[in-house]
Amino acid sequence: MNSPVIRPVVLCGGSGTRLWPLSRTHYPKQFLCLIDDFSLLQNTLRRLDGLAGLGKAIAVANENHRFLVAEQLLEIGLQADILLEPAARNTAPAVAAAALQALCEAGEKAPPLLLVLPSDHVIGDVAAFQNAVRAAIPHASAGALVTFGVLPERPETGYGYIRRGNPVPNGYALACFVEKPDAETAQAYLDSGDYFWNSGMFLFRADTYLEALDRFAPAIRNCVTTSVASARRDLDFLRLDPVAFAASPSNSIDYAVMEKTERGVVIPLAAGWNDIGAWDALSTIAQTGANRNTQRGDVHSVDTHDCVLFSEGRLLATVGVRELIVIATPDAVLVADKSKAQEVKALVEELKSATRCETEFRHIVHRPWGSYEGVANGPRYQVKRILVKPGASLSLQKHHHRAEHWIVVKGTAQIARGDESLLLSENQSTYIPLGVIHRLENPGKIDLEIVEVQSGSYLGEDDIVRLEDSYGR
């Protein structure tokens, strides 16, 4: 018997505010390399290697993250259908869009299985995870809606739980979902042996899921169907219709379908799962060094115990501290008591209320053509380091409030400046006066690096008038 086609559906939303200052609105935790040299998103797909019948992945992403998703998939040599959500509507509508897309591509073939995976989790034991997926395949193929219940290791109050019902092959019937408990209730769940942590991962046939929506959440099915039918292709992305998608109720798969179906199955999962909800979680999953410290980057410590220490670039040094979280980035430093890790979210909300840009962007801002990094700034000036990938170009643009000086540090720059065309090599420079139409391109085979000095009365990123753009912005 042929194995069914499994389409991974990777949910790339989420903000990860408790992992600030590494996680930002425009670069949330799923794109970070927290455990090894691959991002959480990349590892979500890498751990599927070896599963039989694996089909092309479907990534459901926020429009602001579309180029990040595409770039990170390219880095690991994978292609995916990338669906862009025009509004945040939780997991049930997102997976509905993926199911409709998967059925459309399947055509007359058998409906594929959808393996729904959050993109920001860690799983230590890949073999155990894949065995759990294999155990779920017969149930999902027969029309069950399968979720994976993590065997609890402690009375955790930060997770939702799943109560198991009667045994079925390699698992249990799904009795019910329960909300995050208090400490006493969590201990009772652990003692009973009848509860699992809710992993947020699922396996079911695309048509089975849509039929369940028809029955239990028809408004979601109808709105998303209209949105997919009116979607438009944009480069490598499929943009869902914004009006129809925004009209969908916002709901999770748990509430919309799993709590109501009589066809739910839960497969036990003991695979070192962690959703890295806050900085203290790294202490349980990342490799710890001397004195039980978890550290990454240029870190040196003396008489330091049970700390999480991360540095991006600068030297981070500690002496005589205990149970602290210290995260140093070029534009922000977080120091927190380890027991208060969950409260970083409240701090970020305060910073957002104060309109601090440090909650939005990292010091390196990624663009489809490359990236830029702020180096220095002051009254009426700022300095950036700009990297343009081979063959890429910025938009044809102009500015109302600033002029720009460009100095080529590495590579070759093709520059359009008004009616002029310039070809600059290393150590050469040019000046772009205020209001002059211009474009920067990299015609070479290596990265182009330039230093840009901006001067003017207003230096915000919204002072860009794009006249042409290869990336549809």
Coordinates of N, CA, C and O in Angstrom, one line a residue, residues 15 22 69 95 103 110 122 189 235 251 286 316 347 351 355 372 389 406:
S15 N 4.6 36.2 17.9 CA 5.4 37.4 18.1 C 6.6 37.1 19.0 O 7.6 37.7 19.0
L22 N 15.9 39.8 21.7 CA 16.2 39.1 20.5 C 15.0 39.0 19.5 O 15.1 39.3 18.3
V69 N 10.7 34.3 5.5 CA 10.4 32.9 5.4 C 11.0 32.4 4.1 O 11.6 31.3 4.1
V95 N -5.1 27.3 8.8 CA -5.0 25.9 8.4 C -6.1 25.6 7.3 O -5.9 24.8 6.4
L103 N -5.8 20.7 -1.4 CA -6.7 20.0 -2.1 C -6.8 20.4 -3.6 O -6.9 19.6 -4.5
A110 N -5.7 11.4 -4.3 CA -6.3 11.3 -2.9 C -6.0 12.5 -2.1 O -4.9 13.1 -2.2
V122 N 10.8 23.6 19.9 CA 12.0 22.7 19.9 C 11.6 21.3 20.2 O 10.8 21.1 21.1
Y189 N -3.3 16.9 37.7 CA -3.2 16.4 36.4 C -2.0 15.5 36.2 O -2.1 14.4 35.6
L235 N 4.9 37.1 -7.0 CA 6.2 36.5 -7.0 C 6.0 35.0 -6.5 O 5.3 34.2 -7.1
N251 N -10.3 32.1 15.5 CA -10.4 31.0 16.4 C -9.3 30.0 16.2 O -8.7 29.9 15.1
A286 N 18.8 24.0 26.3 CA 20.0 24.3 25.7 C 21.2 23.7 26.5 O 21.0 23.4 27.7
L316 N 29.9 40.3 27.0 CA 29.0 40.3 28.1 C 29.8 39.6 29.3 O 30.2 38.4 29.2
L347 N 6.8 44.1 30.0 CA 7.8 45.1 29.7 C 7.8 45.6 28.3 O 7.8 46.8 28.0
L351 N 7.1 49.3 26.6 CA 8.0 49.9 25.6 C 7.2 50.3 24.3 O 7.4 51.3 23.7
T355 N 6.2 54.0 22.3 CA 6.6 54.0 20.9 C 8.1 53.8 20.7 O 8.7 54.5 19.9
Y372 N 20.2 45.9 6.1 CA 20.9 47.1 6.5 C 21.0 47.1 8.0 O 20.2 46.5 8.7
K389 N 22.6 41.6 -2.0 CA 22.9 40.3 -2.5 C 23.2 40.4 -4.0 O 22.7 41.2 -4.7
W406 N 27.1 57.6 -0.5 CA 27.3 56.1 -0.6 C 28.8 55.9 -0.8 O 29.4 56.5 -1.7

